[in-house]
XYZ file of C-alpha atoms in Angstrom:
747
model
C -2.829 8.156 -11.201
C -2.589 11.668 -12.628
C 0.133 13.398 -14.550
C 1.092 17.002 -15.124
C 0.353 19.068 -18.219
C 3.013 20.103 -20.680
C 3.370 23.058 -22.971
C 2.743 21.923 -26.539
C 4.415 23.093 -29.745
C 2.976 22.047 -33.136
C 5.489 20.339 -35.415
C 3.609 20.840 -38.662
C 6.095 23.493 -39.766
C 9.118 21.296 -39.143
C 10.958 19.199 -41.687
C 8.976 16.719 -43.752
C 9.858 13.062 -43.868
C 13.121 12.294 -45.648
C 12.345 8.631 -46.230
C 9.400 6.260 -46.298
C 8.547 4.580 -42.996
C 7.417 0.995 -42.586
C 3.765 0.467 -43.519
C 1.152 0.866 -40.788
C -0.387 -2.244 -39.273
C -3.390 -3.378 -41.295
C -6.649 -3.258 -39.432
C -9.185 -6.035 -39.411
C -12.816 -5.588 -40.379
C -13.799 -4.186 -37.001
C -10.457 -2.673 -36.105
C -10.059 1.098 -36.316
C -6.784 3.021 -36.201
C -6.994 6.028 -33.886
C -3.556 7.559 -34.460
C -3.178 9.848 -37.452
C 0.099 9.855 -39.388
C 1.640 7.264 -37.075
C 4.247 6.387 -39.747
C 5.223 10.054 -40.235
C 4.795 9.743 -44.007
C 3.152 13.165 -43.822
C 6.010 14.659 -41.858
C 5.093 15.993 -38.435
C 1.451 16.608 -39.264
C -0.873 16.012 -36.246
C 2.047 15.734 -33.805
C 3.241 18.198 -31.160
C 6.285 18.570 -28.935
C 6.922 20.454 -25.722
C 8.633 23.804 -26.215
C 12.018 22.615 -24.950
C 12.237 19.728 -27.427
C 13.640 20.001 -30.951
C 11.858 17.415 -33.068
C 11.782 16.544 -36.754
C 11.362 13.598 -39.096
C 14.681 11.886 -39.736
C 14.931 8.717 -41.836
C 11.185 8.209 -41.717
C 11.034 8.456 -37.926
C 10.107 11.282 -35.599
C 13.284 12.112 -33.671
C 13.406 14.453 -30.687
C 16.523 16.023 -29.210
C 15.790 16.029 -25.497
C 17.529 18.618 -23.301
C 19.351 17.604 -20.157
C 18.655 19.014 -16.732
C 14.905 18.409 -16.586
C 13.408 17.044 -13.373
C 10.279 15.114 -14.316
C 9.324 12.765 -17.113
C 6.616 15.154 -18.320
C 9.059 18.081 -18.574
C 9.847 16.998 -22.145
C 7.476 15.139 -24.440
C 6.004 14.573 -27.887
C 2.535 13.378 -28.715
C -0.780 13.606 -30.512
C -4.088 14.990 -29.225
C -7.789 14.626 -30.089
C -7.870 10.835 -30.146
C -11.183 9.077 -29.528
C -11.572 6.243 -27.024
C -14.643 4.132 -26.364
C -15.195 2.831 -22.866
C -14.852 -0.938 -22.642
C -13.192 -1.302 -26.034
C -9.807 -3.007 -26.245
C -6.900 -1.226 -27.944
C -3.465 -2.291 -29.092
C -0.929 0.466 -28.395
C 2.239 -0.166 -30.397
C 5.306 1.720 -31.610
C 8.969 1.310 -32.489
C 11.455 3.429 -30.527
C 15.155 3.949 -29.919
C 17.277 6.093 -27.626
C 20.848 7.373 -27.843
C 22.816 6.949 -25.652
C 21.736 3.540 -24.395
C 19.567 2.997 -21.335
C 17.081 5.869 -21.392
C 13.425 5.291 -20.498
C 10.410 6.621 -22.342
C 7.054 6.916 -20.630
C 4.575 5.940 -23.346
C 1.018 6.661 -22.361
C -2.576 7.149 -23.360
C -4.405 9.718 -21.280
C -6.512 12.844 -21.101
C -5.049 15.838 -22.945
C -6.615 18.405 -20.587
C -6.702 18.873 -16.816
C -6.662 16.775 -14.678
C -4.540 14.839 -17.235
C -5.732 11.364 -16.250
C -3.494 8.519 -17.381
C -5.475 5.559 -18.724
C -2.579 3.382 -19.815
C 1.199 3.649 -19.641
C 4.393 1.680 -20.088
C 8.020 2.684 -19.541
C 10.350 0.587 -21.736
C 14.107 1.051 -21.556
C 15.409 2.014 -24.988
C 18.512 1.008 -26.938
C 20.275 2.725 -29.857
C 19.279 -0.101 -32.215
C 15.605 0.294 -31.428
C 12.846 -2.198 -30.761
C 9.152 -2.623 -31.411
C 6.709 -2.567 -28.492
C 3.077 -3.661 -28.346
C 0.607 -3.520 -25.468
C -3.102 -4.207 -25.093
C -5.466 -2.392 -22.736
C -9.158 -1.714 -22.269
C -10.306 1.903 -22.236
C -11.911 2.851 -18.894
C -13.724 5.917 -20.290
C -15.367 7.462 -23.323
C -13.322 10.411 -24.535
C -12.799 12.501 -27.643
C -9.868 14.255 -25.961
C -7.470 11.379 -25.506
C -3.775 11.834 -26.061
C -0.942 9.529 -27.059
C 2.320 10.915 -25.731
C 5.907 9.952 -25.100
C 7.381 11.599 -22.014
C 11.169 11.790 -22.197
C 12.211 14.263 -19.497
C 13.987 13.681 -16.214
C 17.512 13.119 -17.526
C 20.540 15.087 -16.342
C 22.125 14.770 -19.780
C 20.722 15.433 -23.257
C 19.744 12.472 -25.419
C 17.958 11.624 -28.668
C 14.607 9.851 -28.824
C 13.195 8.433 -32.073
C 9.802 6.831 -32.625
C 7.983 5.302 -35.589
C 4.939 3.171 -36.475
C 2.844 4.592 -33.661
C -0.527 2.864 -33.584
C -3.564 2.814 -31.339
C -5.761 0.177 -32.904
C -9.286 -0.152 -31.549
C -11.491 -3.226 -31.717
C -8.764 -5.800 -31.152
C -9.318 -8.928 -29.116
C -8.210 -8.535 -25.490
C -4.845 -10.133 -24.876
C -5.271 -12.813 -22.222
C -3.271 -12.185 -19.058
C -1.823 -15.323 -17.524
C 0.191 -14.665 -14.378
C 3.204 -16.907 -13.845
C 2.252 -18.767 -10.703
C 5.211 -21.142 -10.683
C 5.010 -24.582 -9.057
C 1.586 -25.835 -8.036
C 2.734 -26.488 -4.461
C 2.091 -23.231 -2.576
C 4.018 -22.637 0.648
C 5.036 -19.861 2.997
C 8.204 -18.964 1.083
C 9.836 -17.327 4.086
C 9.685 -19.529 7.175
C 7.606 -21.799 9.364
C 8.152 -21.883 13.125
C 9.777 -25.116 14.353
C 7.003 -25.659 16.908
C 4.284 -23.967 14.884
C 1.737 -24.970 12.258
C 3.095 -25.930 8.841
C 0.561 -26.016 6.050
C 0.688 -25.824 2.268
C -1.781 -25.874 -0.618
C -1.484 -28.025 -3.729
C -3.243 -27.003 -6.947
C -4.163 -30.191 -8.806
C -6.823 -31.853 -10.904
C -6.648 -34.935 -8.688
C -9.719 -35.705 -6.597
C -8.134 -38.363 -4.382
C -5.291 -38.013 -1.912
C -1.699 -37.802 -3.130
C 1.641 -38.506 -1.440
C 3.927 -35.648 -0.409
C 7.528 -35.432 0.749
C 9.349 -32.748 2.728
C 12.954 -32.456 1.587
C 15.840 -30.614 3.208
C 18.392 -28.487 1.358
C 20.399 -31.618 0.430
C 17.325 -33.195 -1.176
C 16.886 -35.781 1.550
C 13.309 -36.653 2.447
C 12.775 -35.812 6.121
C 8.993 -36.262 6.328
C 6.205 -37.653 4.203
C 2.438 -38.022 4.224
C -0.765 -37.671 2.215
C -2.620 -34.636 0.941
C -6.235 -33.891 1.889
C -8.507 -33.077 -1.104
C -10.474 -29.855 -0.539
C -12.420 -29.513 -3.787
C -12.836 -26.163 -5.521
C -11.513 -23.216 -3.555
C -13.967 -20.330 -3.965
C -11.310 -17.665 -3.369
C -9.272 -18.769 -6.396
C -11.477 -21.051 -8.507
C -8.818 -23.787 -8.248
C -9.160 -27.436 -7.310
C -6.839 -27.836 -4.332
C -5.524 -30.189 -1.688
C -4.152 -29.295 1.742
C -0.824 -30.490 3.119
C -0.076 -30.522 6.854
C 3.554 -31.202 7.782
C 3.405 -29.638 11.245
C 4.640 -32.830 12.922
C 8.130 -32.125 11.607
C 10.045 -30.092 14.235
C 13.469 -29.825 12.617
C 15.100 -26.540 11.681
C 17.146 -25.337 8.744
C 17.136 -23.444 5.470
C 16.196 -24.417 1.934
C 13.426 -26.933 2.579
C 11.067 -27.827 -0.269
C 7.765 -29.666 -0.411
C 7.141 -32.149 -3.232
C 3.702 -33.359 -4.348
C 2.025 -34.407 -7.599
C 5.302 -34.111 -9.494
C 5.823 -30.474 -8.398
C 8.458 -28.986 -6.083
C 7.608 -25.902 -4.060
C 9.668 -22.785 -3.788
C 12.187 -23.045 -0.938
C 11.525 -22.012 2.652
C 13.159 -22.111 6.074
C 12.029 -23.638 9.321
C 13.203 -21.296 12.052
C 12.642 -17.906 13.669
C 15.408 -15.716 12.231
C 13.318 -14.406 9.323
C 10.590 -13.168 11.658
C 13.119 -11.406 13.870
C 14.282 -9.558 10.731
C 10.762 -8.861 9.543
C 9.767 -7.552 12.981
C 12.308 -4.772 12.441
C 12.085 -4.301 8.668
C 8.321 -3.750 8.803
C 8.895 -0.822 11.183
C 12.074 0.434 9.490
C 9.809 1.121 6.512
C 8.457 4.212 8.243
C 11.739 6.104 8.321
C 11.861 6.235 4.516
C 8.223 7.420 4.542
C 9.115 10.465 6.643
C 8.256 13.917 5.411
C 10.145 17.057 6.309
C 13.558 15.562 6.981
C 16.454 14.234 4.888
C 16.608 10.434 4.783
C 20.153 9.441 5.687
C 21.757 6.971 3.330
C 24.027 5.677 6.103
C 20.910 4.559 7.960
C 19.062 3.231 4.890
C 21.646 2.470 2.190
C 20.160 3.150 -1.229
C 17.241 5.132 0.160
C 18.886 8.433 1.060
C 17.045 11.459 -0.293
C 16.576 15.154 0.330
C 13.913 16.357 2.749
C 10.472 16.504 1.206
C 7.974 19.350 1.525
C 10.204 21.747 3.364
C 10.183 25.359 2.218
C 12.939 24.865 -0.362
C 12.199 25.157 -4.093
C 10.643 23.516 -5.960
C 8.610 22.496 -2.878
C 6.063 25.038 -1.748
C 6.479 23.387 1.615
C 4.483 22.313 4.667
C 5.825 24.998 6.986
C 3.110 27.568 6.324
C 0.206 25.816 4.619
C -3.061 27.601 3.776
C -6.470 26.025 3.806
C -8.396 25.282 0.674
C -10.171 28.434 -0.497
C -13.030 29.337 1.823
C -12.109 26.823 4.546
C -10.107 29.013 6.928
C -8.107 32.251 7.047
C -5.053 30.947 8.932
C -2.014 28.912 8.018
C -0.398 26.031 9.891
C 3.032 24.480 10.172
C 2.258 20.849 9.380
C 5.784 19.660 8.634
C 6.781 16.135 9.553
C 4.685 13.016 9.651
C 4.710 10.130 7.201
C 3.677 10.174 3.588
C 0.537 8.091 3.611
C 1.094 5.789 0.651
C 2.442 6.113 -2.870
C 1.579 9.805 -3.034
C 2.785 12.810 -1.019
C -0.404 13.295 1.004
C -0.659 13.125 4.786
C -4.003 12.068 6.252
C -5.033 12.229 9.902
C -7.478 9.301 9.757
C -4.976 6.900 8.224
C -2.159 8.304 10.322
C -4.291 7.687 13.387
C -4.989 3.992 12.862
C -1.370 3.461 11.816
C 0.039 5.145 14.902
C -2.339 3.198 17.112
C -1.228 -0.116 15.632
C 2.479 0.663 16.017
C 1.971 1.854 19.580
C -0.130 -1.239 20.256
C 2.619 -3.426 18.845
C 4.895 -2.056 21.547
C 2.199 -2.071 24.248
C 1.451 -5.717 23.525
C 5.153 -6.516 23.899
C 5.035 -4.932 27.357
C 1.843 -6.645 28.530
C 1.578 -10.106 26.919
C 3.002 -13.275 28.430
C 5.087 -13.900 25.323
C 5.911 -10.223 24.738
C 9.535 -9.128 24.468
C 9.640 -5.340 24.549
C 13.436 -5.403 24.456
C 13.237 -6.487 20.812
C 12.000 -2.978 19.963
C 14.279 -1.175 22.394
C 16.418 1.849 21.715
C 18.890 1.191 18.906
C 16.995 -1.592 17.130
C 15.711 0.383 14.115
C 18.736 2.479 13.095
C 16.968 5.844 13.400
C 18.415 9.329 13.802
C 16.934 9.234 17.324
C 18.598 5.921 18.237
C 20.659 6.296 21.376
C 18.228 8.621 23.176
C 17.164 5.936 25.687
C 13.651 5.765 24.195
C 12.448 2.581 22.448
C 12.983 3.127 18.740
C 9.405 2.195 17.842
C 8.207 5.029 20.085
C 10.633 7.408 18.394
C 9.233 6.443 15.002
C 5.605 6.741 16.094
C 6.342 10.145 17.618
C 7.347 11.461 14.185
C 3.733 10.972 13.135
C 2.229 12.013 16.467
C 3.921 15.407 16.284
C 2.366 15.923 12.865
C -1.075 14.879 14.093
C -0.860 17.413 16.905
C 0.014 20.137 14.400
C -3.180 19.404 12.467
C -5.355 20.568 15.383
C -7.285 23.797 14.808
C -5.755 26.530 17.004
C -7.581 28.082 19.918
C -9.610 31.146 19.014
C -10.477 29.844 15.553
C -13.813 28.427 14.403
C -13.876 24.674 15.172
C -10.979 25.111 17.633
C -9.739 21.759 18.910
C -10.923 19.842 15.855
C -8.359 18.338 13.484
C -7.937 19.057 9.800
C -8.692 15.934 7.796
C -5.615 16.004 5.570
C -2.922 17.995 3.795
C -1.773 17.290 0.264
C -1.097 18.718 -3.176
C -3.615 20.934 -4.916
C -3.462 18.633 -7.972
C -2.343 15.073 -8.623
C 1.280 14.613 -9.575
C 2.787 11.969 -11.839
C 5.190 9.101 -11.259
C 8.041 9.027 -10.480
C 8.465 12.119 -8.310
C 10.717 12.480 -5.288
C 9.091 14.360 -2.405
C 11.736 17.074 -2.634
C 10.882 17.644 -6.319
C 7.128 18.140 -5.831
C 6.289 21.686 -7.020
C 2.594 21.631 -6.149
C 0.848 24.002 -3.788
C -0.073 22.291 -0.504
C -3.480 22.778 1.091
C -5.160 22.028 4.410
C -8.540 20.372 3.979
C -11.505 21.036 6.284
C -11.588 19.661 9.831
C -13.729 16.571 10.357
C -15.130 14.723 13.332
C -13.393 11.516 12.243
C -9.959 13.156 12.068
C -10.543 14.839 15.432
C -11.362 11.529 17.108
C -8.348 9.832 15.519
C -6.211 12.542 17.081
C -7.968 12.092 20.426
C -7.513 8.313 20.427
C -3.857 8.183 19.414
C -2.788 11.129 21.555
C -4.509 9.573 24.568
C -2.787 6.239 23.929
C 0.533 8.056 23.547
C 0.086 9.734 26.914
C 0.416 6.457 28.818
C 3.221 5.011 26.708
C 5.514 8.057 26.570
C 5.059 9.061 30.220
C 8.122 7.073 31.423
C 10.351 8.657 28.768
C 9.057 12.208 28.235
C 6.445 13.316 30.781
C 6.101 16.740 29.173
C 5.244 15.253 25.783
C 2.850 12.789 27.408
C 1.075 15.659 29.153
C 0.884 17.678 25.934
C -0.562 14.694 24.085
C -3.170 14.068 26.776
C -4.206 17.719 26.801
C -4.632 17.652 23.009
C -6.658 14.434 23.283
C -9.025 15.936 25.851
C -9.471 19.068 23.759
C -10.119 17.039 20.615
C -12.700 14.802 22.276
C -14.569 17.815 23.654
C -14.491 19.479 20.228
C -15.820 16.313 18.575
C -18.702 16.139 21.052
C -19.567 19.726 20.130
C -19.334 18.955 16.392
C -20.359 15.289 16.082
C -21.282 15.187 12.405
C -18.688 17.115 10.419
C -17.826 14.688 7.637
C -15.259 14.576 4.847
C -16.519 15.293 1.353
C -16.382 12.062 -0.692
C -15.698 14.149 -3.790
C -12.668 15.831 -2.227
C -10.271 13.536 -4.066
C -8.204 15.802 -6.291
C -4.530 15.628 -5.387
C -5.188 13.078 -2.645
C -7.600 10.456 -1.382
C -10.948 11.425 0.189
C -10.878 9.084 3.224
C -14.544 9.874 3.827
C -16.477 8.227 6.659
C -20.006 9.245 7.644
C -20.404 6.910 10.636
C -18.151 7.999 13.503
C -19.838 6.147 16.368
C -16.888 3.756 16.326
C -14.373 6.616 16.424
C -16.150 8.133 19.439
C -16.019 4.759 21.185
C -12.334 4.325 20.338
C -11.318 7.784 21.532
C -13.299 7.421 24.768
C -11.715 4.010 25.375
C -8.165 5.309 24.956
C -8.883 8.330 27.165
C -10.337 6.041 29.807
C -7.409 3.628 29.706
C -4.944 6.497 30.089
C -6.828 8.455 32.774
C -9.303 6.115 34.483
C -11.710 9.030 34.595
C -15.428 8.453 35.093
C -16.564 10.656 32.211
C -14.758 8.474 29.685
C -15.772 5.258 31.424
C -19.401 6.336 31.196
C -19.100 7.123 27.516
C -17.590 3.693 26.836
C -20.204 1.813 28.817
C -23.165 3.690 27.331
C -21.969 3.572 23.728
C -24.081 1.217 21.587
C -20.797 0.110 20.040
C -19.668 -1.354 23.371
C -21.994 -4.345 23.112
C -22.079 -4.592 19.317
C -20.347 -7.296 17.312
C -17.337 -5.394 15.975
C -15.383 -8.294 14.466
C -16.765 -8.504 10.942
C -15.406 -10.532 8.028
C -13.336 -7.700 6.557
C -11.642 -6.746 9.807
C -10.766 -3.317 11.154
C -9.323 -0.398 9.241
C -9.143 3.418 9.229
C -12.927 3.593 8.764
C -13.716 0.742 11.205
C -12.128 1.550 14.547
C -14.379 -0.156 17.089
C -12.207 -3.292 17.116
C -9.049 -1.368 18.147
C -11.006 0.013 21.093
C -12.278 -3.427 22.068
C -8.811 -4.995 21.790
C -7.255 -2.379 24.050
C -10.099 -2.517 26.572
C -9.545 -6.278 26.704
C -5.773 -6.190 27.197
C -4.683 -2.902 28.791
C -5.172 -3.170 32.585
C -8.093 -1.139 33.926
C -11.022 -1.280 36.355
C -13.647 -1.101 33.636
C -16.896 -2.687 34.883
C -17.694 -5.794 32.849
C -14.154 -6.148 31.491
C -14.524 -9.939 31.432
C -17.358 -9.610 28.920
C -15.152 -7.411 26.779
C -12.485 -10.094 26.769
C -15.069 -12.751 25.959
C -16.235 -10.731 22.947
C -12.690 -10.744 21.566
C -12.487 -14.502 21.971
C -15.840 -14.963 20.220
C -14.601 -12.849 17.330
C -11.435 -14.923 17.197
C -13.496 -18.126 17.119
C -15.240 -16.927 13.957
C -11.963 -15.951 12.309
C -10.516 -19.325 13.256
C -13.492 -21.094 11.701
C -13.011 -19.034 8.545
C -9.330 -19.936 8.425
C -10.059 -23.639 8.752
C -12.648 -23.478 5.983
C -10.246 -21.759 3.587
C -7.930 -24.140 1.715
C -5.329 -21.352 1.628
C -5.620 -20.988 5.396
C -6.388 -17.311 5.970
C -8.969 -15.773 8.345
C -10.631 -13.835 5.541
C -13.672 -14.690 3.427
C -15.344 -11.490 2.245
C -18.980 -11.557 1.194
C -19.371 -12.644 -2.409
C -15.640 -13.381 -2.592
C -15.152 -9.677 -3.326
C -11.705 -8.840 -2.067
C -11.423 -5.342 -0.662
C -8.821 -2.643 -1.274
C -5.862 -3.566 0.927
C -7.098 -7.111 1.534
C -3.663 -8.231 2.707
C -3.747 -5.979 5.749
C -7.323 -7.006 6.500
C -6.147 -10.604 6.690
C -3.388 -9.545 9.062
C -5.711 -7.459 11.223
C -8.052 -10.434 11.574
C -4.969 -12.369 12.644
C -4.347 -9.674 15.274
C -7.696 -10.628 16.817
C -6.579 -14.264 16.901
C -3.281 -13.239 18.486
C -5.114 -11.177 21.087
C -7.370 -14.130 21.921
C -4.216 -16.136 22.546
C -2.874 -13.420 24.837
C -6.166 -13.471 26.741
C -6.690 -17.223 26.995
C -3.355 -18.907 26.314
C -5.227 -21.196 23.911
C -2.810 -22.787 21.446
C -5.438 -22.854 18.691
C -5.506 -19.063 18.608
C -1.721 -18.834 18.555
C -1.544 -21.332 15.712
C -4.278 -19.546 13.773
C -2.507 -16.214 14.090
C 0.826 -17.710 13.056
C -0.696 -19.591 10.121
C -2.302 -16.377 8.829
C 1.149 -15.095 7.913
C 1.522 -17.950 5.406
C -0.873 -16.277 2.969
C 0.981 -12.958 2.676
C 4.336 -14.753 2.518
C 3.538 -16.977 -0.444
C 0.865 -19.571 0.304
C -1.660 -18.010 -2.026
C -3.100 -18.542 -5.494
C -0.450 -16.356 -7.150
C 2.380 -18.186 -5.336
C 4.150 -14.974 -4.365
C 5.118 -13.212 -1.188
C 3.401 -9.859 -0.846
C 6.279 -8.545 1.280
C 9.204 -7.007 -0.583
C 12.470 -8.841 -0.040
C 10.896 -11.859 1.640
C 10.493 -15.083 -0.301
C 11.945 -16.300 -3.598
C 9.276 -14.374 -5.564
C 7.939 -11.230 -3.893
C 6.079 -8.029 -4.739
C 8.590 -5.278 -5.508
C 6.903 -2.863 -7.909
C 4.449 -1.310 -5.463
C 2.805 1.930 -6.545
C 4.956 4.770 -5.225
C 6.361 8.041 -6.486
C 9.804 7.471 -4.997
C 10.151 3.694 -4.701
C 9.863 3.762 -8.478
C 12.644 1.576 -9.869
C 10.250 0.095 -12.428
C 9.951 3.531 -14.040
C 13.390 4.966 -13.231
C 16.348 2.622 -12.641
C 18.079 5.306 -10.558
C 15.347 5.003 -7.927
C 14.970 2.035 -5.558
C 12.287 -0.576 -5.233
C 10.383 -0.410 -1.926
C 12.541 -1.378 1.056
C 12.559 -4.912 2.411
C 9.545 -5.446 4.616
C 7.048 -3.428 2.536
C 3.566 -4.957 2.250
C 1.634 -4.703 -1.019
C -2.080 -3.957 -0.765
C -3.047 -7.234 -2.394
C -6.023 -8.556 -4.360
C -8.822 -6.055 -4.888
C -11.879 -7.247 -6.769
C -12.865 -3.706 -7.751
C -9.595 -3.151 -9.716
C -10.186 0.604 -9.928
C -7.030 1.553 -11.826
C -6.831 1.355 -15.631
C -3.738 -0.845 -15.665
C -5.350 -3.528 -13.528
C -8.527 -3.233 -15.555
C -6.543 -3.909 -18.714
C -5.169 -7.145 -17.254
C -7.561 -8.404 -14.603
C -11.135 -7.744 -15.718
C -13.258 -10.721 -14.672
C -10.687 -11.897 -12.115
C -11.598 -14.225 -9.263
C -10.763 -13.234 -5.696
C -7.092 -13.919 -5.125
C -6.227 -13.315 -8.778
C -7.271 -9.638 -8.665
C -3.697 -8.446 -8.186
C -0.752 -7.456 -10.356
C 2.731 -6.431 -9.248
C 3.065 -3.279 -11.308
C 3.702 0.299 -10.197
C 0.759 1.488 -12.277
C -1.755 -0.623 -10.348
C -2.534 1.698 -7.476
C -5.719 -0.180 -6.547
C -4.026 -3.582 -6.040
C -0.371 -2.807 -5.475
C 0.019 0.379 -3.490
C 2.072 0.617 -0.335
C 0.451 2.317 2.670
C 1.400 3.123 6.240
C -1.637 1.413 7.780
C -1.003 -1.764 5.813
C 2.577 -1.994 7.032
C 1.437 -1.429 10.607
C -0.598 -4.640 10.427
C 2.476 -6.439 9.103
C 4.632 -5.030 11.890
C 2.125 -6.093 14.525
C 1.892 -9.659 13.269
C 5.581 -10.093 12.465
C 6.383 -9.073 16.019
C 3.823 -11.514 17.431
C 5.105 -14.428 15.340
C 8.706 -13.658 16.233
C 7.728 -13.820 19.910
C 6.293 -17.309 19.453
C 9.664 -18.627 18.344
């Protein structure tokens, strides 16, 4: 991501070196050193420091006295500018560093020295007084003659001393191979299997004939045994694999392991308790994503923080936000809502699909034969609103709904009734950065048809679900939905600019036929009115195949409409055909699951995993779960349940993608405030946070330095710097919440 600029002070006039440093690393024939005076033999020549740092050569090292009381890492730094990088070339970035007192972090990075201050590589080692040498290898993602090597040392309450020596950026080195630690070759759901549900595992092996397996309980006693089924080469991972099916075992307990081919799996439970926890944890995640309110530590121990983006310095606040220059001449109060992902932006299109999925999680609990709405009742999520006699999941969703309503263009203004696409910082900020410490100007971005229809759809859905608890709010939501739909019909092709991605994501979508269909469907289901029924029935989307291989998402919203039309009671003509279309889609996902040795309903074209692939797998599982609700067919239930295995550990990397679940789980997701990897005083993401997962495009420089040439499932790394494979996002967690709740119901 991006980082802030710093004021620079040349050090050439400071003290010269008092002693000789260690010799620089010798370059090979094709290796070229990019750093000048990295041993400080020439004193401080070619190096700068920020104006608040006192720096000089001491004992052959560059030592900086760092002031206390700074807020951000970039508030104090030293570095060197005008370094040349060649796109695609591999570099070894190395240095020796120490810090007094013990335990301070340095953010060592290579990036752009001018705005927008792109970061192309970074590491944050924890320093000791004795010092240590560090060496990293990365591949440059750009050509640049304005690269910068810098060491950011701000963000400490107390002053400290940073020393660095032997700084090198050596070009032309051989790429360091990245070999992820995948642990035992027996891959299981590391969390839990249902006692009466499917139980499958994957064995990575060179063997081409069947092998024996044993299921052992926590005492090491074999409780079941059988033979593996060879599956050949798995395209999604490039591995030779076998399948293991131990579903006939119906016992319960903790600490089971599966043994095959001389390998013992990571432990797992057989029971329902973990899914009851995950049902709640996946939704509890949203409270710590809230903007505009303090997060109470008594409700989320370890996650308490000040309110973000209120009108208290250094925040410029969301209470009176202007538009981007030239967009509008009014200001809006857009406080509240959820931060979208690892940044501080708030986006109507992603907020819309997220709110829909959370509301649908609750609506499914009310309507389905196995639904248990009481599991999400008032008091279950430990929210500030708990105790108000409203189901907690509706309280949480309302926090976002109120924000979405605020994003509507006021009456009397051009494009009245439309919704602004997003609000976020004018420029990118760096990591880590608490929401309350963000000093950037906030801006409203232009209204779009897509955002307007997201508002219409979710507000219309809210109208029917909140009516028993707050009729006035339900009426307000329905009125806003009607207004938004009318405004979208009047302005059907106002699209987001794909280049509007400074300070926040673009979320551009130039095909909104699916959003029109979705909004009309939700308005029809909440009102029964003929005008919306007619729009649904005459939409070309209504009879289209909307269940593609990559599932539904913020830019693909026809499937949400179809799922609700199939399950929410109505008098829609031809409703049986709608339900049949869901079942046909589920049949294809089930066939995909059965063909995949890792057992997930996801096989993207060309084995090119998409951004956020984990939630796409879960959303395809939602279609399977809905087919079960429609038909009662056990095969759909089992397919939906089995789909959870992949995100909980039965995958090529042998890790759970849900923080706090499984022996080895993702916990360094890209986030500015769940940033323990960069700042030990900050937490990791809360339990129940889903990582985005493998992404074949690996857009971020850190992933590119490790994963170039990766195959499918291996295009992932659990590092805070990998925003393209390891971000956290509200829509991804909504898919997890939906499926965790479904699986818990099946217990």
